[in-house]
């Protein structure tokens, strides 16, 4: 499967989501980033308690990452409608735009705009990876998903609780958002009819996977996610000099590709020493000729660690090591010292470590009755990173085979998808019950 953000295939999936939500009695609104909110009314008015994820994929898939969460949310809406269940407050499902960052290179960019963390102009002007050069705004317009509603948590608050905090007068609004990557749970709070109905169904094989091997290797059904590790995406530029491969001796070369290779290897070594991760997924070189030493190389550098402070130390060590390697000061045995290259860093997407709301996590935990659930931390970034800035947030994970994700082989068993959908709906209904209690209904 390949469904890059704002492609024709993405439009087809979006159209399905909107049409299905209308069939299920929801109001559907789309904001200026193409984020789409399907909301089912409750007995009382108020911001909806939401589930959600994304429908876009990486260039080669997979079929479950993000999609599973949206489909689980849609199944929740279907069960509520078919069983004539009334929630106290509205509930909803969100499809966020370009979560993957594969086509437009800032991941979770649209939830970031909604949260006020990324300027709308920055997001709209993002150009697609590759030679096309189309911007996000142009593609939103082309497929008909440039909504008129402001992309903002103030224009579209998701899931609210009445939390007076001991203060008389208007309640402060606190949002609740339940996100389902391939690992997630559910619990009921006075909605046993809906939960029983869902437990007797086979959910569509699509939530959001763990995207790692932990749940499968420990025989857990559900991951109760406590938070998300920190990451920083950079573009590294190495400048040397184009020269002829046959007439330029090794000591006279400023070989940008050779230096880039050393830097990538060093990033791996430094990350391992700090208990973190470093990865390069994009590499471009110029002039791309068989008999010319490359004079210009750019590559992506994705570094991650659960602790912000350790991630900063990792990055500082890489900056120092990269400078030494590019200057030729650090040589391995047998290497010939060439001419120095220049190295430049550009920070593309920082994301601090996130701790999820304890009350929301408890709703997930209590929804795991009868299932083997385990506390864990997400290694991958999700839209929950940004929703948690404006709305106390939780996540539910389900196992994926061999921990494989961002790959055509990504697979979740039907039973695990159903478990995740059960837990997700339970968490939403449990929180709706807490809201009802607080409102004195």
Coordinates of C-alpha atoms in Angstrom, one line a residue:
X1 CA 0.0 0.0 0.0
X2 CA 1.2 3.5 -0.8
X3 CA -1.1 6.4 0.2
X4 CA 1.1 9.5 0.6
X5 CA -0.5 12.5 2.2
X6 CA -2.8 14.5 -0.1
X7 CA -2.3 12.1 -3.0
X8 CA -5.2 10.9 -5.1
X9 CA -5.3 7.7 -3.0
X10 CA -5.4 9.8 0.2
X11 CA -8.4 11.7 -1.2
X12 CA -10.2 8.5 -1.9
X13 CA -9.7 7.4 1.7
X14 CA -10.7 10.8 3.0
X15 CA -13.9 10.7 0.9
X16 CA -14.7 7.3 2.4
X17 CA -14.2 8.6 5.9
X18 CA -16.4 11.6 5.4
X19 CA -19.2 9.7 3.7
X20 CA -19.2 7.0 6.3
X21 CA -19.2 9.5 9.2
X22 CA -22.3 11.2 7.6
X23 CA -24.0 7.8 7.3
X24 CA -23.4 7.3 11.0
X25 CA -25.1 10.5 11.9
X26 CA -22.0 12.6 12.5
X27 CA -21.3 16.3 11.8
X28 CA -18.1 16.5 9.8
X29 CA -15.8 19.6 9.8
X30 CA -12.5 20.1 8.0
X31 CA -9.9 22.7 9.0
X32 CA -7.3 24.6 7.0
X33 CA -4.8 21.8 7.3
X34 CA -7.3 19.2 6.0
X35 CA -7.7 17.7 9.5
X36 CA -11.2 16.1 9.5
X37 CA -13.4 15.8 12.6
X38 CA -16.4 13.6 12.7
X39 CA -18.6 14.3 15.7
X40 CA -21.6 12.4 17.1
X41 CA -23.9 14.4 19.4
X42 CA -24.4 13.5 23.0
X43 CA -27.2 14.3 25.5
X44 CA -25.4 17.5 26.5
X45 CA -23.5 19.9 24.2
X46 CA -19.8 20.3 24.6
X47 CA -16.5 19.5 22.9
X48 CA -16.3 15.8 21.9
X49 CA -14.2 13.2 23.5
X50 CA -12.2 12.0 20.5
X51 CA -10.4 9.0 19.2
X52 CA -8.3 9.2 16.0
X53 CA -5.2 8.8 14.0
X54 CA -4.2 9.2 10.3
X55 CA -4.9 7.7 6.9
X56 CA -1.7 8.6 5.1
X57 CA 1.2 6.0 4.8
X58 CA 4.9 5.8 4.2
X59 CA 5.8 5.2 0.5
X60 CA 5.7 1.4 1.0
X61 CA 3.0 1.2 3.7
X62 CA 2.0 -0.4 5.9
X63 CA -1.6 -1.2 6.0
X64 CA -2.3 -0.7 9.7
X65 CA -0.1 2.2 11.0
X66 CA -2.6 5.0 11.7
X67 CA -5.4 3.5 9.6
X68 CA -6.2 1.1 12.3
X69 CA -6.9 3.9 14.7
X70 CA -9.2 5.7 12.3
X71 CA -11.1 2.5 11.5
X72 CA -11.4 1.6 15.2
X73 CA -12.9 5.0 15.8
X74 CA -15.4 4.5 12.9
X75 CA -16.3 1.1 14.3
X76 CA -17.0 2.8 17.6
X77 CA -19.3 5.2 16.0
X78 CA -21.1 2.4 14.1
X79 CA -21.6 0.4 17.3
X80 CA -23.0 3.4 19.1
X81 CA -25.5 4.1 16.3
X82 CA -26.6 0.5 15.8
X83 CA -27.1 -0.1 19.5
X84 CA -28.8 3.2 20.0
X85 CA -26.4 4.2 22.7
X86 CA -26.5 7.8 23.9
X87 CA -23.3 9.3 25.4
X88 CA -23.6 12.1 27.8
X89 CA -21.3 14.4 25.7
X90 CA -20.4 14.3 22.1
X91 CA -17.8 11.7 20.9
X92 CA -15.8 11.9 17.7
X93 CA -13.1 10.6 15.4
X94 CA -10.2 12.6 13.9
X95 CA -8.2 12.0 10.8
X96 CA -5.0 14.1 11.0
X97 CA -3.2 15.2 7.8
X98 CA 0.4 14.1 6.9
X99 CA 1.2 12.4 10.2
X100 CA 3.9 10.4 8.6
X101 CA 5.9 13.3 7.2
X102 CA 6.8 11.1 4.2
X103 CA 5.6 13.4 1.5
X104 CA 5.8 16.7 3.3
X105 CA 8.9 16.5 5.6
X106 CA 7.6 17.4 9.0
X107 CA 5.8 14.6 10.8
X108 CA 2.6 15.3 12.7
X109 CA 2.6 18.7 11.1
X110 CA -1.1 19.2 11.0
X111 CA -1.8 18.2 14.6
X112 CA 1.1 20.6 15.3
X113 CA -0.7 23.4 13.7
X114 CA -3.9 22.5 15.5
X115 CA -2.0 22.6 18.8
X116 CA -0.4 26.0 18.0
X117 CA 3.1 24.6 17.9
X118 CA 3.7 25.0 14.1
X119 CA 2.7 28.2 12.2
X120 CA 0.1 27.6 9.5
X121 CA 2.3 29.4 7.0
X122 CA 5.2 27.1 7.7
X123 CA 3.0 24.0 7.1
X124 CA 1.2 25.4 4.0
X125 CA 4.5 26.2 2.4
X126 CA 6.1 22.8 3.0
X127 CA 7.3 21.3 -0.3
X128 CA 7.0 17.7 -1.1
X129 CA 10.0 15.4 -1.0
X130 CA 11.4 14.8 -4.5
X131 CA 11.3 16.7 -7.8
X132 CA 7.6 17.7 -7.8
X133 CA 7.8 20.9 -5.7
X134 CA 4.1 21.0 -4.8
X135 CA 3.3 22.6 -1.5
X136 CA 0.9 21.3 1.1
X137 CA -1.5 24.2 0.5
X138 CA -1.5 23.5 -3.3
X139 CA -2.3 19.9 -2.7
X140 CA -5.0 20.6 -0.1
X141 CA -6.7 22.8 -2.7
X142 CA -6.3 20.3 -5.5
X143 CA -8.0 17.4 -3.6
X144 CA -10.6 19.6 -2.1
X145 CA -9.6 19.4 1.6
X146 CA -8.5 22.9 2.3
X147 CA -11.1 23.6 4.9
X148 CA -12.5 27.0 5.8
X149 CA -12.3 26.3 9.6
X150 CA -9.3 27.6 11.4
X151 CA -6.7 24.9 12.2
X152 CA -6.7 25.5 15.9
X153 CA -7.6 23.9 19.3
X154 CA -9.7 26.9 20.0
X155 CA -11.8 26.6 16.8
X156 CA -12.1 22.9 17.2
X157 CA -11.6 21.7 20.8
X158 CA -11.6 18.0 21.2
X159 CA -13.1 16.2 24.1
X160 CA -13.8 18.4 27.2
X161 CA -14.1 17.8 30.9
X162 CA -15.7 20.1 33.4
X163 CA -12.8 20.6 35.8
X164 CA -13.6 23.4 38.3
X165 CA -10.4 23.0 40.3
X166 CA -12.2 24.3 43.3
X167 CA -12.8 27.6 41.6
X168 CA -16.3 29.0 41.4
X169 CA -17.6 30.3 38.1
X170 CA -17.0 28.9 34.6
X171 CA -15.3 25.6 34.4
X172 CA -11.8 25.4 32.8
X173 CA -11.9 23.3 29.6
X174 CA -9.7 20.2 29.6
X175 CA -9.6 18.1 26.4
X176 CA -9.4 14.3 26.2
X177 CA -8.0 12.6 23.2
X178 CA -7.5 8.8 22.8
X179 CA -5.1 7.8 20.0
X180 CA -4.8 4.3 18.7
X181 CA -1.5 3.2 17.1
X182 CA -1.0 -0.6 16.8
X183 CA -1.2 -1.1 20.6
X184 CA -4.2 0.2 22.5
X185 CA -6.9 -0.5 25.3
X186 CA -10.6 0.1 26.3
X187 CA -13.0 0.2 29.3
X188 CA -16.6 0.8 30.0
X189 CA -18.4 3.2 32.3
X190 CA -22.0 2.4 32.2
X191 CA -22.1 1.5 28.5
X192 CA -22.0 -2.3 28.7
X193 CA -24.5 -2.6 25.9
X194 CA -22.1 -1.0 23.4
X195 CA -19.1 -2.8 24.6
X196 CA -20.9 -6.2 24.5
X197 CA -22.0 -5.4 20.9
X198 CA -18.5 -4.6 19.8
X199 CA -17.0 -7.6 21.6
X200 CA -19.2 -9.9 19.4
X201 CA -17.9 -8.3 16.2
X202 CA -14.8 -8.7 14.1
X203 CA -13.3 -5.2 13.8
X204 CA -11.8 -4.1 10.5
X205 CA -8.1 -5.2 10.6
X206 CA -7.0 -1.6 10.9
X207 CA -6.1 0.4 14.3
X208 CA -2.6 1.6 15.0
X209 CA 0.2 -0.9 15.6
X210 CA 2.9 -0.8 18.3
X211 CA 5.4 -0.6 15.5
X212 CA 7.9 -2.6 17.6
X213 CA 8.3 -6.1 18.9
X214 CA 7.7 -5.6 22.6
X215 CA 4.0 -6.7 22.9
X216 CA 4.4 -9.7 20.7
X217 CA 7.6 -10.9 22.4
X218 CA 6.0 -10.5 25.9
X219 CA 2.6 -12.1 24.8
X220 CA 0.7 -8.9 25.7
X221 CA -2.6 -8.1 24.0
X222 CA -2.6 -4.3 24.7
X223 CA 0.0 -1.7 25.3
X224 CA -1.0 1.0 27.8
X225 CA 1.2 3.9 26.6
X226 CA 2.7 6.2 29.2
X227 CA 4.3 8.6 26.9
X228 CA 6.5 9.1 23.8
X229 CA 10.3 9.4 23.6
X230 CA 12.0 12.6 22.4
X231 CA 13.4 13.0 18.9
X232 CA 15.1 15.5 16.7
X233 CA 15.2 15.5 12.9
X234 CA 18.1 17.2 11.1
X235 CA 19.3 17.8 7.6
X236 CA 23.1 17.5 7.5
X237 CA 25.0 19.2 4.6
X238 CA 28.6 18.2 3.7
X239 CA 30.4 20.5 1.3
X240 CA 33.7 19.4 -0.4
X241 CA 34.9 19.8 -4.0
X242 CA 34.0 18.1 -7.2
X243 CA 37.1 16.6 -8.8
X244 CA 38.0 14.0 -11.4
X245 CA 38.3 10.5 -9.9
X246 CA 41.1 9.5 -12.2
X247 CA 43.4 12.5 -11.9
X248 CA 42.9 13.6 -8.2
X249 CA 45.0 11.7 -5.7
X250 CA 43.4 10.7 -2.4
X251 CA 45.2 13.4 -0.2
X252 CA 43.9 16.1 -2.6
X253 CA 40.3 15.1 -2.4
X254 CA 37.6 16.8 -0.4
X255 CA 35.2 13.9 -0.8
X256 CA 31.8 14.9 0.6
X257 CA 30.3 11.4 0.3
X258 CA 33.2 9.7 2.1
X259 CA 32.9 12.2 4.9
X260 CA 29.1 11.7 5.0
X261 CA 29.6 8.0 5.3
X262 CA 31.9 8.5 8.3
X263 CA 29.4 10.8 9.9
X264 CA 26.5 8.4 9.6
X265 CA 28.6 5.6 11.1
X266 CA 29.6 7.9 13.9
X267 CA 26.0 8.8 14.6
X268 CA 25.2 5.1 15.1
X269 CA 28.2 4.6 17.4
X270 CA 27.3 7.7 19.6
X271 CA 23.6 6.8 19.8
X272 CA 24.5 3.3 20.9
X273 CA 26.8 4.6 23.6
X274 CA 23.9 6.7 25.0
X275 CA 21.2 4.1 24.7
X276 CA 19.5 6.0 22.0
X277 CA 18.8 5.7 18.3
X278 CA 20.2 7.3 15.1
X279 CA 19.0 6.8 11.6
X280 CA 19.5 8.1 8.1
X281 CA 16.6 7.6 5.6
X282 CA 17.4 10.2 2.9
X283 CA 20.7 10.8 1.2
X284 CA 21.3 13.1 -1.9
X285 CA 24.7 13.7 -3.6
X286 CA 25.9 15.9 -6.4
X287 CA 26.9 15.9 -9.1
X288 CA 26.0 12.1 -9.3
X289 CA 28.6 11.2 -11.9
X290 CA 30.5 7.9 -12.0
X291 CA 33.9 9.6 -12.5
X292 CA 33.5 12.7 -10.3
X293 CA 34.2 12.8 -6.6
X294 CA 31.0 14.2 -5.0
X295 CA 31.3 17.7 -3.8
X296 CA 28.0 18.1 -2.1
X297 CA 26.0 15.6 0.1
X298 CA 22.9 16.1 2.2
X299 CA 21.4 13.5 4.4
X300 CA 18.7 13.2 7.0
X301 CA 19.5 12.4 10.6
X302 CA 16.8 11.2 13.0
X303 CA 18.0 10.9 16.6
X304 CA 15.8 9.6 19.5
X305 CA 16.0 8.9 23.2
X306 CA 13.4 8.7 26.0
X307 CA 15.0 11.5 28.0
X308 CA 15.4 15.0 26.6
X309 CA 18.7 15.7 28.5
X310 CA 20.3 12.6 27.1
X311 CA 19.1 13.4 23.6
X312 CA 20.8 16.8 23.9
X313 CA 24.1 15.2 25.1
X314 CA 23.9 12.7 22.2
X315 CA 23.5 15.6 19.7
X316 CA 26.3 17.6 21.3
X317 CA 28.6 14.6 21.0
X318 CA 27.6 14.2 17.3
X319 CA 28.3 17.8 16.5
X320 CA 31.8 17.6 18.0
X321 CA 32.6 14.3 16.3
X322 CA 31.2 15.4 12.9
X323 CA 33.4 18.5 13.0
X324 CA 36.5 16.4 13.8
X325 CA 35.8 13.8 11.1
X326 CA 35.1 16.5 8.4
X327 CA 38.3 18.3 9.2
X328 CA 40.3 15.1 8.8
X329 CA 41.6 15.3 12.4
X330 CA 40.0 11.9 13.2
X331 CA 41.3 9.0 11.0
X332 CA 40.9 5.3 11.3
X333 CA 43.9 3.0 10.8
X334 CA 44.8 2.8 7.1
X335 CA 42.9 5.9 6.1
X336 CA 44.5 8.6 4.0
X337 CA 43.9 12.1 5.1
X338 CA 42.2 14.2 2.4
X339 CA 41.3 17.9 2.3
X340 CA 38.7 19.1 4.8
X341 CA 35.0 19.4 4.2
X342 CA 32.5 21.8 5.7
X343 CA 29.5 20.4 7.7
X344 CA 26.3 22.3 8.5
X345 CA 23.3 21.2 10.6
X346 CA 19.7 22.3 10.1
X347 CA 17.1 21.3 12.6
X348 CA 13.9 20.3 10.8
X349 CA 11.6 18.9 13.5
X350 CA 12.2 18.8 17.3
X351 CA 9.9 16.8 19.5
X352 CA 10.4 16.7 23.3
X353 CA 9.6 13.7 25.4
X354 CA 5.9 13.4 26.3
X355 CA 4.2 12.1 29.4
X356 CA 0.5 11.3 28.9
X357 CA -2.3 12.4 31.3
X358 CA -2.6 9.9 34.2
X359 CA -6.4 10.0 34.3
X360 CA -6.6 9.3 30.6
X361 CA -4.1 6.5 30.9
X362 CA -6.2 5.1 33.7
X363 CA -9.3 5.0 31.4
X364 CA -7.2 2.8 29.1
X365 CA -5.9 0.6 31.8
X366 CA -9.3 0.0 33.3
X367 CA -10.6 -0.9 29.8
X368 CA -8.3 -3.8 29.5
X369 CA -10.3 -6.2 31.7
X370 CA -9.7 -9.7 30.6
X371 CA -6.8 -8.8 28.4
X372 CA -3.0 -8.9 29.1
X373 CA -2.1 -5.3 29.1
X374 CA 1.4 -3.8 29.7
X375 CA 2.7 -0.4 30.5
X376 CA 5.1 0.9 27.8
X377 CA 6.5 4.0 26.1
X378 CA 6.1 4.7 22.4
X379 CA 9.4 4.9 20.4
X380 CA 7.6 6.4 17.4
X381 CA 6.1 9.9 17.3
X382 CA 2.3 10.2 16.9
X383 CA -0.2 13.1 16.7
X384 CA -0.7 12.4 20.4
X385 CA 2.6 14.3 20.9
X386 CA 0.8 17.5 19.9
X387 CA -2.7 16.8 21.2
X388 CA -1.2 16.2 24.6
X389 CA -0.1 19.9 24.6
X390 CA -3.7 21.0 24.5
X391 CA -5.6 18.0 25.7
X392 CA -4.8 15.3 28.2
X393 CA -4.1 12.3 26.0
X394 CA -3.7 8.5 26.1
X395 CA -2.8 5.9 23.5
X396 CA -3.7 2.2 23.0
X397 CA -1.2 -0.2 21.2
X398 CA -1.9 -3.6 19.7
X399 CA 0.8 -6.1 18.6
X400 CA 2.2 -6.2 15.1
X401 CA 3.9 -9.3 13.7
X402 CA 7.7 -9.4 14.2
X403 CA 7.5 -5.7 15.3
X404 CA 7.6 -4.7 11.6
X405 CA 6.2 -1.3 10.5
X406 CA 6.6 1.2 7.7
X407 CA 6.9 -1.9 5.5
X408 CA 4.6 -3.9 3.1
X409 CA 4.9 -6.8 5.5
X410 CA 3.3 -4.9 8.4
X411 CA 0.5 -7.1 9.9
X412 CA -1.8 -7.2 12.8
X413 CA -4.0 -10.2 13.6
X414 CA -7.7 -9.7 13.3
X415 CA -8.2 -10.7 17.0
X416 CA -5.6 -8.0 18.1
X417 CA -7.4 -5.4 16.0
X418 CA -10.7 -6.3 17.7
X419 CA -9.1 -6.1 21.1
X420 CA -7.7 -2.7 20.4
X421 CA -11.0 -1.4 19.1
X422 CA -12.7 -2.8 22.2
X423 CA -10.3 -1.0 24.5
X424 CA -10.4 2.2 22.6
X425 CA -14.2 2.4 22.8
X426 CA -14.1 1.5 26.4
X427 CA -11.7 4.3 27.2
X428 CA -13.8 6.8 25.4
X429 CA -17.0 5.7 27.1
X430 CA -15.3 5.5 30.5
X431 CA -14.2 9.1 30.1
X432 CA -17.6 10.1 29.0
X433 CA -18.9 8.6 32.3
X434 CA -16.4 10.6 34.3
X435 CA -17.6 13.8 32.5
X436 CA -21.2 12.8 33.4
X437 CA -20.3 12.4 37.0
X438 CA -18.6 15.8 37.2
X439 CA -21.5 17.5 35.5
X440 CA -23.8 15.9 38.1
X441 CA -26.0 14.4 35.4

